[in-house]
CSV table of C-alpha atoms in Angstrom, one decimal:
chain,number,residue,atom,x,y,z
A,197,MET,CA,-0.9,-8.8,21.1
A,198,ARG,CA,1.3,-6.9,18.7
A,199,THR,CA,4.9,-8.1,18.2
A,200,ARG,CA,8.2,-6.5,17.3
A,201,ALA,CA,10.0,-7.0,14.0
A,202,SER,CA,12.5,-9.8,14.0
A,203,ALA,CA,16.2,-9.1,13.7
A,204,ALA,CA,16.1,-10.4,10.1
A,205,ALA,CA,13.3,-8.0,9.2
A,206,ALA,CA,15.1,-5.2,11.0
A,207,GLY,CA,18.0,-5.6,8.7
A,208,ALA,CA,15.8,-4.8,5.7
A,209,LEU,CA,14.6,-1.5,7.0
A,210,VAL,CA,16.4,1.7,6.0
A,211,VAL,CA,16.8,5.1,7.8
A,212,ALA,CA,18.0,8.1,5.9
A,213,LEU,CA,20.0,10.4,8.1
A,214,VAL,CA,20.1,14.1,7.0
A,215,ALA,CA,23.3,15.9,7.7
A,216,ALA,CA,24.2,19.5,6.8
A,217,GLY,CA,25.9,18.6,3.5
A,218,CYS,CA,25.6,14.8,3.2
A,219,GLY,CA,23.4,11.8,3.9
A,220,THR,CA,24.0,8.3,4.9
A,221,ASP,CA,21.8,5.2,4.9
A,222,PRO,CA,22.1,3.1,8.1
A,223,ARG,CA,19.5,0.7,9.3
A,224,GLU,CA,16.5,1.6,11.6
A,225,THR,CA,15.7,1.6,15.4
A,226,ALA,CA,13.8,1.4,18.9
A,227,ALA,CA,14.2,0.7,22.8
A,228,ASP,CA,14.1,1.5,26.6
A,229,PRO,CA,16.9,0.3,28.9
A,230,THR,CA,15.1,0.0,32.2
A,231,SER,CA,13.5,-3.3,33.0
A,232,SER,CA,10.9,-1.7,35.1
A,233,GLY,CA,9.9,0.9,32.5
A,234,GLU,CA,9.0,4.3,33.9
A,235,SER,CA,11.7,6.1,35.8
A,236,SER,CA,11.4,9.3,37.9
A,237,ALA,CA,13.3,12.5,37.5
A,238,GLY,CA,15.4,11.4,40.5
A,239,SER,CA,16.5,8.3,38.7
A,240,GLY,CA,17.7,9.9,35.5
A,241,GLU,CA,14.5,10.8,33.6
A,242,SER,CA,15.1,13.7,31.3
A,243,THR,CA,13.0,16.8,31.8
A,244,PRO,CA,12.5,20.0,29.8
A,245,GLY,CA,15.3,22.4,30.3
A,246,ASP,CA,18.0,19.9,31.1
A,247,SER,CA,21.4,21.2,30.0
A,248,ALA,CA,23.7,19.1,27.9
A,249,PRO,CA,26.2,17.2,29.9
A,250,ASP,CA,29.9,17.0,28.8
A,251,ARG,CA,30.1,15.0,25.6
A,252,GLN,CA,33.9,14.6,25.9
A,253,GLY,CA,35.1,11.1,25.3
A,254,SER,CA,31.8,10.0,23.6
A,255,SER,CA,32.0,8.3,20.3
A,256,ALA,CA,28.5,9.7,19.5
A,257,THR,CA,27.9,12.0,16.6
A,258,ALA,CA,28.8,15.6,17.4
A,259,ALA,CA,25.8,17.7,18.6
A,260,ALA,CA,24.3,19.5,15.6
A,261,ASP,CA,22.6,22.0,18.0
A,262,PRO,CA,24.6,22.3,21.2
A,263,GLU,CA,22.0,24.6,22.8
A,264,HIS,CA,19.5,21.8,22.6
A,265,ALA,CA,21.8,18.8,23.3
A,266,VAL,CA,21.6,16.3,26.0
A,267,SER,CA,24.1,13.5,26.9
A,268,PRO,CA,24.3,10.9,24.1
A,269,PRO,CA,22.5,7.7,25.1
A,270,GLY,CA,25.3,5.1,24.4
A,271,PRO,CA,24.5,1.6,23.1
A,272,ARG,CA,21.0,0.3,23.6
A,273,THR,CA,20.5,-1.8,26.7
A,274,GLY,CA,17.5,-3.6,28.1
A,275,ARG,CA,14.5,-5.2,26.6
A,276,LEU,CA,12.1,-3.9,23.9
A,277,TYR,CA,8.6,-3.0,24.9
A,278,PRO,CA,5.4,-3.5,22.9
A,279,ASP,CA,3.6,-0.1,22.8
A,280,ASP,CA,0.1,-1.3,23.8
A,281,MET,CA,-1.4,2.0,25.0
A,282,LEU,CA,-0.8,5.7,25.0
A,283,VAL,CA,-2.1,8.1,27.6
A,284,PHE,CA,-2.3,11.7,26.4
A,285,SER,CA,-3.5,14.5,28.7
A,286,ARG,CA,-4.1,18.2,28.6
A,287,LYS,CA,-2.5,18.3,32.1
A,288,ALA,CA,0.7,16.9,33.5
A,289,LEU,CA,0.5,13.3,34.7
A,290,SER,CA,1.4,13.5,38.4
A,291,ASP,CA,3.8,11.2,40.1
A,292,ASP,CA,0.9,9.8,42.1
A,293,MET,CA,-1.1,9.0,38.8
A,294,VAL,CA,2.0,7.3,37.3
A,295,GLN,CA,2.5,5.2,40.4
A,296,GLN,CA,-1.2,4.2,40.5
A,297,ILE,CA,-1.0,3.1,36.9
A,298,LYS,CA,2.3,1.2,37.4
A,299,ASP,CA,0.7,-0.6,40.3
A,300,LEU,CA,-2.3,-1.9,38.3
A,301,LYS,CA,-2.3,-5.7,37.8
A,302,GLY,CA,-1.3,-6.3,34.2
A,303,VAL,CA,0.8,-3.2,33.6
A,304,ASP,CA,4.2,-4.5,32.7
A,305,ALA,CA,6.1,-1.2,32.0
A,306,THR,CA,5.5,2.5,31.5
A,307,MET,CA,7.4,5.5,30.2
A,308,ARG,CA,6.3,9.1,30.8
A,309,PHE,CA,7.2,12.0,28.5
A,310,SER,CA,5.9,15.2,27.0
A,311,MET,CA,3.8,15.4,23.9
A,312,SER,CA,1.9,18.0,21.9
A,313,GLN,CA,0.4,18.4,18.5
A,314,VAL,CA,1.8,20.6,15.7
A,315,PRO,CA,0.0,21.6,12.5
A,316,LEU,CA,2.1,20.9,9.4
A,317,GLU,CA,0.5,21.8,6.1
A,318,ASP,CA,-3.0,21.7,7.7
A,319,LYS,CA,-2.5,18.2,9.2
A,320,VAL,CA,-2.0,17.9,13.0
A,321,TYR,CA,0.7,15.5,14.1
A,322,ASN,CA,1.8,14.2,17.5
A,323,ILE,CA,5.3,15.3,18.5
A,324,ALA,CA,7.0,13.9,21.6
A,325,ALA,CA,9.9,15.2,23.7
A,326,ILE,CA,11.6,12.1,24.9
A,327,ASP,CA,14.7,10.7,26.6
A,328,PRO,CA,16.4,9.0,23.6
A,329,GLY,CA,17.9,6.2,25.7
A,330,ARG,CA,14.6,5.2,27.1
A,331,TYR,CA,12.1,5.9,24.3
A,332,ARG,CA,14.1,4.0,21.7
A,333,ASN,CA,13.2,0.7,23.4
A,334,TRP,CA,9.5,1.3,22.6
A,335,THR,CA,10.1,1.5,18.8
A,336,GLU,CA,10.6,-1.2,16.3
A,337,GLN,CA,13.9,-3.1,16.7
A,338,ALA,CA,15.5,-1.8,13.5
A,339,SER,CA,14.9,1.7,14.7
A,340,ALA,CA,15.9,1.0,18.3
A,341,ASP,CA,19.2,-0.5,17.2
A,342,THR,CA,20.4,2.3,14.9
A,343,GLN,CA,22.6,4.2,17.3
A,344,GLU,CA,23.1,7.3,15.1
A,345,VAL,CA,19.3,8.0,15.2
A,346,TRP,CA,19.3,8.5,19.0
A,347,ASP,CA,22.7,10.3,19.0
A,348,ARG,CA,21.2,12.8,16.6
A,349,VAL,CA,18.1,13.3,18.7
A,350,ALA,CA,20.3,13.8,21.8
A,351,GLY,CA,22.3,16.3,19.7
A,352,GLY,CA,19.2,18.5,19.2
A,353,GLU,CA,17.9,17.1,15.9
A,354,LEU,CA,14.5,15.6,15.0
A,355,ALA,CA,13.7,12.0,14.2
A,356,ILE,CA,10.6,11.6,12.1
A,357,ASP,CA,8.5,9.0,10.3
A,358,PRO,CA,10.1,8.7,6.9
A,359,ALA,CA,7.1,9.2,4.7
A,360,ILE,CA,6.0,12.3,6.5
A,361,GLY,CA,9.5,13.7,7.0
A,362,ARG,CA,10.5,13.4,3.3
A,363,LYS,CA,7.3,15.1,2.2
A,364,LEU,CA,7.6,18.1,4.6
A,365,ALA,CA,11.3,18.8,4.9
A,366,ASP,CA,12.7,21.9,3.2
A,367,LYS,CA,15.7,21.8,0.9
A,368,GLN,CA,18.1,22.3,3.8
A,369,GLY,CA,16.6,19.4,5.7
A,370,TYR,CA,14.7,21.5,8.3
A,371,LEU,CA,11.1,21.4,9.5
A,372,ARG,CA,9.1,24.2,11.0
A,373,LEU,CA,7.2,22.7,13.9
A,374,GLY,CA,3.9,24.6,13.8
A,375,ASN,CA,2.1,27.0,11.6
A,376,GLU,CA,2.9,30.1,13.7
A,377,LYS,CA,5.2,32.7,12.2
A,378,GLU,CA,7.7,32.2,15.1
A,379,ALA,CA,7.4,28.4,15.3
A,380,PRO,CA,10.9,26.9,15.8
A,381,GLN,CA,12.7,25.2,12.9
A,382,ILE,CA,14.5,21.9,13.7
A,383,HIS,CA,16.9,20.1,11.6
A,384,ILE,CA,15.8,16.5,10.7
A,385,GLY,CA,18.6,14.2,11.9
A,386,ALA,CA,16.9,10.9,11.0
A,387,PHE,CA,14.0,9.4,9.1
A,388,ALA,CA,13.0,6.6,11.4
A,389,PRO,CA,9.8,4.8,12.3
A,390,GLN,CA,8.3,5.9,15.6
A,391,VAL,CA,5.8,4.5,18.1
A,392,ASP,CA,2.3,4.3,16.5
A,393,GLN,CA,0.5,7.7,16.7
A,394,ILE,CA,3.8,9.5,17.3
A,395,THR,CA,5.1,11.2,14.2
A,396,ALA,CA,8.4,12.7,15.4
A,397,VAL,CA,10.5,13.0,18.5
A,398,VAL,CA,12.9,15.5,19.9
A,399,ASN,CA,14.9,15.5,23.1
A,400,PRO,CA,13.4,17.2,26.2
A,401,THR,CA,15.3,20.5,25.8
A,402,TRP,CA,12.9,21.4,23.0
A,403,ALA,CA,9.7,21.1,25.2
A,404,ASP,CA,9.6,24.7,26.3
A,405,SER,CA,10.3,26.1,22.8
A,406,LEU,CA,7.4,24.0,21.5
A,407,GLY,CA,5.0,25.0,24.2
A,408,MET,CA,4.6,21.4,25.5
A,409,ILE,CA,3.0,20.5,28.8
A,410,GLU,CA,5.7,18.6,30.8
A,411,ASN,CA,5.1,14.9,31.4
A,412,ASN,CA,1.6,14.8,30.0
A,413,ALA,CA,1.9,11.5,28.1
A,414,MET,CA,2.7,7.9,28.9
A,415,LEU,CA,3.4,4.7,27.0
A,416,ILE,CA,2.2,1.5,28.6
A,417,THR,CA,2.8,-2.1,27.8
A,418,THR,CA,0.6,-4.8,29.3
A,419,GLY,CA,2.6,-8.0,28.6
A,420,ASN,CA,0.3,-10.9,28.4
A,421,THR,CA,-2.7,-9.0,29.7
A,422,ALA,CA,-5.3,-7.7,27.2
A,423,PRO,CA,-5.1,-3.9,27.2
A,424,GLU,CA,-8.9,-3.8,27.0
A,425,THR,CA,-9.2,-5.1,30.6
A,426,ILE,CA,-7.0,-2.3,32.0
A,427,ARG,CA,-8.1,0.8,30.1
A,428,PRO,CA,-11.2,1.5,32.3
A,429,LYS,CA,-9.0,1.5,35.4
A,430,ILE,CA,-6.5,3.9,33.8
A,431,ARG,CA,-9.3,6.2,32.6
A,432,LYS,CA,-10.5,6.4,36.2
A,433,ILE,CA,-7.0,7.4,37.4
A,434,VAL,CA,-6.2,10.1,34.8
A,435,GLY,CA,-9.7,11.7,34.6
A,436,ASP,CA,-11.7,13.3,31.8
A,437,THR,CA,-8.9,15.5,30.5
A,438,ALA,CA,-6.9,12.6,29.1
A,439,SER,CA,-7.2,10.1,26.2
A,440,VAL,CA,-6.3,6.5,26.8
A,441,LEU,CA,-5.7,4.9,23.4
A,442,PHE,CA,-5.0,1.4,22.2
A,443,LEU,CA,-1.9,1.8,19.9
A,444,ALA,CA,-2.0,0.6,16.3
A,445,PRO,CA,-1.2,2.3,13.0
A,446,GLU,CA,-4.9,3.0,12.6
A,447,LEU,CA,-6.8,5.4,14.9
A,448,ASP,CA,-8.4,4.0,18.0
A,449,ILE,CA,-12.0,5.2,17.3
A,450,THR,CA,-13.3,3.6,20.6
A,451,ALA,CA,-11.5,6.2,22.7
A,452,GLN,CA,-12.0,9.8,23.6
A,453,GLN,CA,-9.3,11.8,21.8
A,454,THR,CA,-7.4,14.9,22.9
A,455,ALA,CA,-6.6,18.0,20.7
A,456,PHE,CA,-4.4,20.9,21.5
A,457,LEU,CA,-1.9,22.8,19.4
A,458,THR,CA,1.6,23.5,20.5
A,459,GLY,CA,3.0,27.0,20.0
A,460,GLY,CA,2.5,30.6,21.2
A,461,SER,CA,-0.3,33.1,20.9
A,462,VAL,CA,-2.4,31.2,18.3
A,463,ALA,CA,-2.4,28.0,20.3
A,464,GLN,CA,-3.4,29.9,23.4
A,465,ALA,CA,-6.2,31.7,21.6
A,466,VAL,CA,-7.6,28.5,20.2
A,467,GLY,CA,-7.6,26.4,23.4
A,468,THR,CA,-7.9,22.7,23.8
A,469,PHE,CA,-10.7,20.1,23.5
A,470,ASN,CA,-11.5,16.5,23.7
A,471,TYR,CA,-13.4,14.8,20.9
A,472,THR,CA,-15.0,11.6,19.8
A,473,VAL,CA,-14.8,10.1,16.3
A,474,LEU,CA,-17.9,10.0,14.2
A,475,GLY,CA,-18.4,8.3,10.8
A,476,GLY,CA,-17.3,9.7,7.5
A,477,GLY,CA,-14.1,11.2,8.7
A,478,ARG,CA,-15.9,13.6,11.1
A,479,ILE,CA,-15.3,14.3,14.8
A,480,GLN,CA,-17.4,15.7,17.6
A,481,PRO,CA,-15.5,18.2,19.8
A,482,ASP,CA,-16.5,18.9,23.4
A,483,GLN,CA,-19.8,20.9,23.3
A,484,ALA,CA,-18.5,23.2,26.0
A,485,TRP,CA,-15.4,24.1,23.8
A,486,VAL,CA,-17.7,24.7,20.8
A,487,GLU,CA,-20.1,26.9,22.7
A,488,ALA,CA,-17.2,28.9,24.2
A,489,ASN,CA,-15.3,29.4,20.9
A,490,ILE,CA,-17.2,28.9,17.7
A,491,ARG,CA,-19.2,31.8,16.3
A,492,THR,CA,-21.3,32.5,13.2
A,493,GLU,CA,-21.0,36.1,12.0
A,494,ASP,CA,-21.2,38.2,8.9
A,495,VAL,CA,-18.0,39.3,7.2
A,496,PRO,CA,-17.4,41.3,4.0
A,497,ILE,CA,-17.5,39.5,0.6
A,498,LEU,CA,-18.2,36.0,2.0
A,499,GLY,CA,-21.3,36.9,4.0
A,500,GLN,CA,-22.0,34.5,6.9
A,501,VAL,CA,-19.2,32.3,8.2
A,502,THR,CA,-18.7,30.0,11.1
A,503,CYS,CA,-15.2,30.2,12.7
A,504,HIS,CA,-13.3,30.3,15.9
A,505,LYS,CA,-13.9,33.6,17.6
A,506,ALA,CA,-10.2,34.4,17.7
A,507,VAL,CA,-9.9,34.4,13.9
A,508,LEU,CA,-13.0,36.4,13.1
A,509,PRO,CA,-11.6,39.9,13.8
A,510,GLN,CA,-8.5,39.2,11.6
A,511,LEU,CA,-10.6,37.6,8.8
A,512,ARG,CA,-13.0,40.6,8.8
A,513,ALA,CA,-10.1,43.0,8.6
A,514,ALA,CA,-8.4,41.2,5.8
A,515,LEU,CA,-11.6,41.0,3.8
A,516,GLN,CA,-12.4,44.7,4.4
A,517,GLU,CA,-9.0,45.7,3.1
A,518,ILE,CA,-9.4,43.4,0.0
A,519,GLN,CA,-12.8,45.1,-0.5
A,520,MET,CA,-11.3,48.7,-0.1
A,521,THR,CA,-8.4,47.8,-2.5
A,522,GLY,CA,-10.9,46.9,-5.2
A,523,LEU,CA,-10.1,43.2,-5.2
A,524,SER,CA,-13.5,41.9,-4.1
A,525,ASP,CA,-14.0,40.2,-7.5
A,526,GLU,CA,-10.8,38.1,-6.9
A,527,ILE,CA,-12.7,36.1,-4.3
A,528,ARG,CA,-15.7,34.0,-5.4
A,529,PRO,CA,-18.2,33.7,-2.5
A,530,GLU,CA,-19.9,30.8,-4.2
A,531,GLU,CA,-16.6,28.9,-3.9
A,532,TYR,CA,-16.0,29.5,-0.2
A,533,ALA,CA,-15.7,26.0,1.3
A,534,GLY,CA,-16.0,26.8,5.0
A,535,CYS,CA,-13.9,27.6,8.1
A,536,TYR,CA,-15.1,25.5,11.0
A,537,TYR,CA,-15.5,21.9,9.9
A,538,PRO,CA,-14.6,19.3,12.6
A,539,ARG,CA,-13.0,16.5,10.6
A,540,PHE,CA,-9.9,14.6,9.7
A,541,ILE,CA,-7.9,15.3,6.5
A,542,ALA,CA,-9.5,13.2,3.7
A,543,GLY,CA,-8.1,9.7,3.7
A,544,SER,CA,-6.3,10.1,7.0
A,545,THR,CA,-6.8,10.2,10.8
A,546,SER,CA,-4.9,13.5,11.1
A,547,LEU,CA,-7.0,16.5,12.3
A,548,SER,CA,-7.3,19.5,10.0
A,549,LEU,CA,-7.0,23.0,11.3
A,550,HIS,CA,-10.6,23.4,10.1
A,551,SER,CA,-11.4,21.4,13.2
A,552,PHE,CA,-10.2,24.3,15.3
A,553,GLY,CA,-12.0,26.8,13.2
A,554,ILE,CA,-8.9,28.8,12.2
A,555,ALA,CA,-8.6,27.9,8.5
A,556,LEU,CA,-10.7,28.7,5.4
A,557,ASP,CA,-10.8,27.6,1.8
A,558,LEU,CA,-11.4,30.0,-1.1
A,559,ASN,CA,-11.8,29.8,-4.9
A,560,THR,CA,-11.8,26.0,-4.7
A,561,SER,CA,-12.4,25.1,-8.3
A,562,THR,CA,-9.1,26.5,-9.6
A,563,ASN,CA,-6.9,26.1,-6.6
A,564,GLN,CA,-6.8,22.4,-5.8
A,565,ARG,CA,-3.9,20.7,-4.1
A,566,GLY,CA,-0.6,20.2,-6.0
A,567,VAL,CA,-1.1,23.2,-8.4
A,568,ALA,CA,0.0,26.8,-8.5
A,569,GLY,CA,-3.6,27.9,-8.7
A,570,ASP,CA,-4.9,31.4,-9.7
A,571,MET,CA,-5.2,33.1,-6.3
A,572,ASP,CA,-4.5,36.8,-6.7
A,573,ARG,CA,-1.1,37.5,-5.1
A,574,GLN,CA,-2.3,40.9,-3.8
A,575,VAL,CA,-5.1,39.0,-2.0
A,576,VAL,CA,-2.6,36.6,-0.6
A,577,ALA,CA,-0.4,39.5,0.6
A,578,ILE,CA,-3.3,41.1,2.4
A,579,PHE,CA,-4.2,37.8,4.2
A,580,LYS,CA,-0.6,37.4,5.3
A,581,LYS,CA,-0.6,41.0,6.6
A,582,TRP,CA,-3.5,40.1,8.8
A,583,GLY,CA,-2.0,36.9,10.3
A,584,PHE,CA,-2.7,34.2,7.8
A,585,ALA,CA,-0.4,31.6,6.2
A,586,TRP,CA,-1.1,30.5,2.7
A,587,GLY,CA,-1.2,26.9,1.4
A,588,GLY,CA,0.3,28.0,-1.9
A,589,ASP,CA,3.7,28.3,-0.1
A,590,TRP,CA,3.8,24.7,1.0
A,591,ASN,CA,5.9,21.9,-0.5
A,592,TYR,CA,2.7,20.2,-1.7
A,593,THR,CA,0.7,23.3,-2.6
A,594,ASP,CA,-2.9,23.9,-1.4
A,595,PRO,CA,-3.6,27.4,-2.8
A,596,MET,CA,-7.2,27.6,-1.7
A,597,HIS,CA,-6.2,27.3,1.9
A,598,PHE,CA,-5.5,30.1,4.4
A,599,GLU,CA,-4.9,29.5,8.1
A,600,MET,CA,-4.3,31.7,11.1
A,601,ASN,CA,-0.6,31.8,12.0
A,602,ALA,CA,-0.3,34.9,14.2
A,603,VAL,CA,-2.6,37.0,16.4
A,604,VAL,CA,-2.9,40.4,14.8
A,605,GLU,CA,-4.9,43.1,16.6
A,606,ALA,CA,-7.7,44.3,14.3
A,607,ARG,CA,-8.9,47.9,14.9
């Protein structure tokens, strides 16, 4: 069974808090105050759309985003919980499901929350909308015990895994959650380790803005019981639309996984699917989703491509305009590296947007990651006009990469 960091180890950890014009370096955090774990909405569980209670008299950090603030959690109370399993569903977990899971022999504690996946620079990450006072008890002790982290989450800011947050934050300390043009930007309040397989957390008032399904995820701790003995029973309760994962820094390749993007029109057009992990960094999405969404068609300049049906009209329109503008020679068909390719990002267990069939790579030999590349800027502008984001604009550039970030009607 996995164990928590000791208090001595906790003292060695560092969290960088990002403020509007300054930064501090307190220690890290994690925790949930209820001894019984899961609590219902009637017993204080936060839900999307909760308004911010009066913060008067609180010693907590002032809310950075009052419109997305909830009551500050106060000092941590209660025990810490090992995060043994994560349930992640394409539908809300009903009260009856939750109670059935809690009643299973060996289930020690649970916590229900909302979770979705956001693409950030072509990697897909899990983002959770949580009650700061409860969720913190499921993180490492150093993270749980850093009060300012959870005050900042309550105040409308984001807490994110340090390595990923430092890489993706803009110069003002903001992060755009999603690849869509209208995706919300959230200020990073803290760089802090999270539960395994969760990259970042916000408070529940953000759930609607991020297109989350309410209460579709659950953390489970099994105490002295081996999680392997309980997973089949949980799978039976939650059904085929959910993933039931053993939690560890590495991916649980033995479990069915769930993929769906948060956001607006693009996410709705793409749809959701379950998948299994294959060898060599590849995945196998549900065949039903593939048959309903993936198409092979001819487009100008590139010839035959295999993509999601939602992106093909826009891709065809962009390439037609490039052709009509006399820029066809700026795209080298022999260096087209594909659109639909169900896989993880190389060297990681994060899905690529190629797994959804809404991204494509062009002119690969001279447009590798981390360089400016030689992609013609008129070509880039035309792709952007037709609803594509360009990897050359990212913090860590990927100039060969274009991905659908808006639904544009092609006539």
